[in-house]
Amino acid sequence: MSAKMKTAWFCQECGAQSPKWIGKCPSCGKWNTYAEEIVQQSGSSTTPVRFTAGAGKPVTVDSIALSEERRKETCDRELNRVLGGGMVPGSVILLGGEPGIGKSTLLLQLALKTPGIRTLYISGEESEQQIKMRAERTGGPVSECLILTETNTDPILYHCRETAPDLIIIDSIQTLQSDKIESVPGSVGQIRQCTAELQQFVKSRNIPLFLIGHITKDGQIAGPKVLEHMVDVVLLFEGDRNYGFRLLRSMKNRFGSTSELGIYEMTASGLAEVPNPSALLLSHHDEAYSGTAVAVTLEGNRPLLIEVQALVSSAVYGTPQRAATGYDLRRLNMLLAVLEKRCGFRLGSKDVFLNITGGIRLEDPATDLAVIAAILSSSEDIAIAPGTCFAGETGLTGEIRPVPRIEERIAEAARIGFTSMCISKYNAKGIRQIKGMKTIPVARVEELVRQLFG
Ligand code: TYD
Ligand code: MG
């Protein structure tokens, strides 16, 4: 460490400074928020302040020439779409996800299969042998990919300079370590420092950089929130490990929208794109069962039909159980309360289980209507008419609220072969009619009950 380099501890929440680590921040009261950072000291405070011009100078917006971003398309169409049309040179992309979800596979495939690029894949997690085995599974390489197993940023940057790749992948940022600060790999200070060093390199060379990041138990990317601020794009790779489907979402994108979604399937030979997911996520039974309803959600920009299953049964134990897989439990409880209060269903003494098929997590409020329909269908033990699907949000007063992009949802449902769709009355005005698809407008939960069970 150079003589000029000094470090101090900073609260990651409020920015308070301390010469040593402390557990509880005296300024904001948060625990475990202190991280070591480099503070550069130049001269004493008594030297008069002198300003230097620096490299840049202020320009007017008019005089800035608009350079067409030369995005580099990858072999992966889902990823291209989520990124907003490919990788932007000099950008830093953080890919977060739970262990075992397929982050390393996704990026190794990208490195091996994108034609015409040379990649330097730096792994601090796996041996060359392990990476080779994974590469074998996903099929032979199309383009050149160099593997480096290293965790120290000094040799990493040396090899980056030596090999001059077109793309750098770091697996994972939590394993890296910089000699410039003295904290353990994975600590907030190290993550920030290593990211900053790599970012500086790729910005100067104008090449894209992927960072794989771990996720903590509560679903946050492990490390400081500032990491998410530092990078240009934050992607999340998610899905239920027991199911094949994986969703790639963008949480932040400086070069595109965050509403796009990529869908993959984990197969025995790597990740496969799922270009037409709707039909895959519906289970195909010949007879209609009570307790299932199909929701037309919007995942990213694509309408998606997903099956919702509910099981309502008398509580065996004193307190009824409520469990939801792939759905927010608080929202389920709210919907149950609405049903109880507005329609007089005595669900208070019932166990209610809710399951979204395919291991997908639903966040679109438009699934409310399907959830309610599934619960009612199970509770009454009457199957919903085949060919029916649902899209509508439920309010606390029991009203069915309109949802965005209803026409696209209806069109997708019709394409998959559905013949009727329950929607909010307020969505029904002036929508384009599609042949063979009947829309059933409902204004309130009570009306849905009448529609379903006559
Ligand atoms: P991996 O990419 O190692 O996950 P991460 O880097 O996010 O921790 O993926 C691990 C899982 O994927 C592992 O359980 C095995 C499975 N897998 C397949 O099913 N098929 C394959 O072709 C590969 C390479 C992995
Ligand atoms: Mg991995």
Short mmCIF file of N, CA, C and O in Angstrom, two decimals, residues 4 24 39 74 107 167 173 188 198 210 312 351 372 383 393 404 443 446-447:
data_model
loop_
_atom_site.label_atom_id
_atom_site.label_comp_id
_atom_site.label_asym_id
_atom_site.label_seq_id
_atom_site.Cartn_x
_atom_site.Cartn_y
_atom_site.Cartn_z
N LYS A 4 0.62 7.24 0.46
CA LYS A 4 -0.48 8.20 0.35
C LYS A 4 -1.85 7.57 0.61
O LYS A 4 -2.80 8.27 0.90
N LYS A 24 -22.30 -0.56 15.52
CA LYS A 24 -23.52 0.23 15.37
C LYS A 24 -23.15 1.65 15.03
O LYS A 24 -22.30 2.26 15.68
N VAL A 39 -9.25 6.42 1.46
CA VAL A 39 -9.34 7.89 1.42
C VAL A 39 -7.97 8.41 1.01
O VAL A 39 -6.96 8.07 1.60
N THR A 74 -25.35 -10.73 -28.70
CA THR A 74 -24.79 -11.99 -28.25
C THR A 74 -25.55 -13.12 -28.94
O THR A 74 -26.50 -12.89 -29.68
N LEU A 107 -23.48 -17.40 -18.49
CA LEU A 107 -22.40 -16.57 -19.01
C LEU A 107 -21.34 -17.38 -19.73
O LEU A 107 -20.73 -16.90 -20.68
N LEU A 167 -14.53 -9.23 -24.28
CA LEU A 167 -15.54 -9.33 -23.22
C LEU A 167 -14.87 -9.94 -22.00
O LEU A 167 -14.07 -10.87 -22.12
N ILE A 173 -18.01 -11.63 -8.19
CA ILE A 173 -17.40 -10.42 -7.63
C ILE A 173 -17.09 -10.60 -6.14
O ILE A 173 -16.14 -10.04 -5.62
N VAL A 188 -17.86 -5.52 2.00
CA VAL A 188 -18.37 -4.39 1.25
C VAL A 188 -17.25 -3.58 0.60
O VAL A 188 -17.30 -3.24 -0.58
N LEU A 198 -11.97 -2.80 -11.91
CA LEU A 198 -12.34 -3.45 -13.18
C LEU A 198 -13.11 -2.50 -14.07
O LEU A 198 -12.91 -2.47 -15.29
N PHE A 210 -19.11 -8.44 -17.49
CA PHE A 210 -20.16 -9.07 -16.70
C PHE A 210 -19.62 -9.42 -15.32
O PHE A 210 -18.54 -10.00 -15.22
N VAL A 312 -58.58 -25.37 -0.84
CA VAL A 312 -59.23 -24.85 0.36
C VAL A 312 -59.81 -26.04 1.09
O VAL A 312 -60.57 -26.82 0.51
N ASP A 351 -58.05 -23.95 5.79
CA ASP A 351 -56.66 -23.91 5.30
C ASP A 351 -56.72 -23.49 3.84
O ASP A 351 -57.57 -23.98 3.10
N ILE A 372 -58.50 -15.46 -7.02
CA ILE A 372 -59.82 -15.51 -6.40
C ILE A 372 -60.66 -16.62 -7.03
O ILE A 372 -61.30 -17.40 -6.33
N ALA A 383 -65.57 -26.97 -10.84
CA ALA A 383 -64.49 -26.64 -11.77
C ALA A 383 -64.88 -25.44 -12.62
O ALA A 383 -66.06 -25.24 -12.93
N GLU A 393 -57.33 -6.83 -11.45
CA GLU A 393 -56.79 -6.57 -10.12
C GLU A 393 -57.95 -6.37 -9.15
O GLU A 393 -58.98 -5.83 -9.54
N PRO A 404 -53.25 -2.91 -17.20
CA PRO A 404 -52.68 -2.37 -18.44
C PRO A 404 -52.58 -3.41 -19.56
O PRO A 404 -52.50 -4.60 -19.29
N ALA A 443 -67.42 -6.15 -12.58
CA ALA A 443 -67.08 -4.92 -11.88
C ALA A 443 -66.71 -5.19 -10.43
O ALA A 443 -65.94 -4.46 -9.83
N GLU A 446 -68.38 -9.97 -6.22
CA GLU A 446 -69.67 -10.67 -6.16
C GLU A 446 -70.12 -11.11 -7.55
O GLU A 446 -70.66 -12.20 -7.73
N GLU A 447 -69.87 -10.22 -8.53
CA GLU A 447 -70.27 -10.55 -9.91
C GLU A 447 -69.48 -11.74 -10.44
O GLU A 447 -70.02 -12.55 -11.19
#
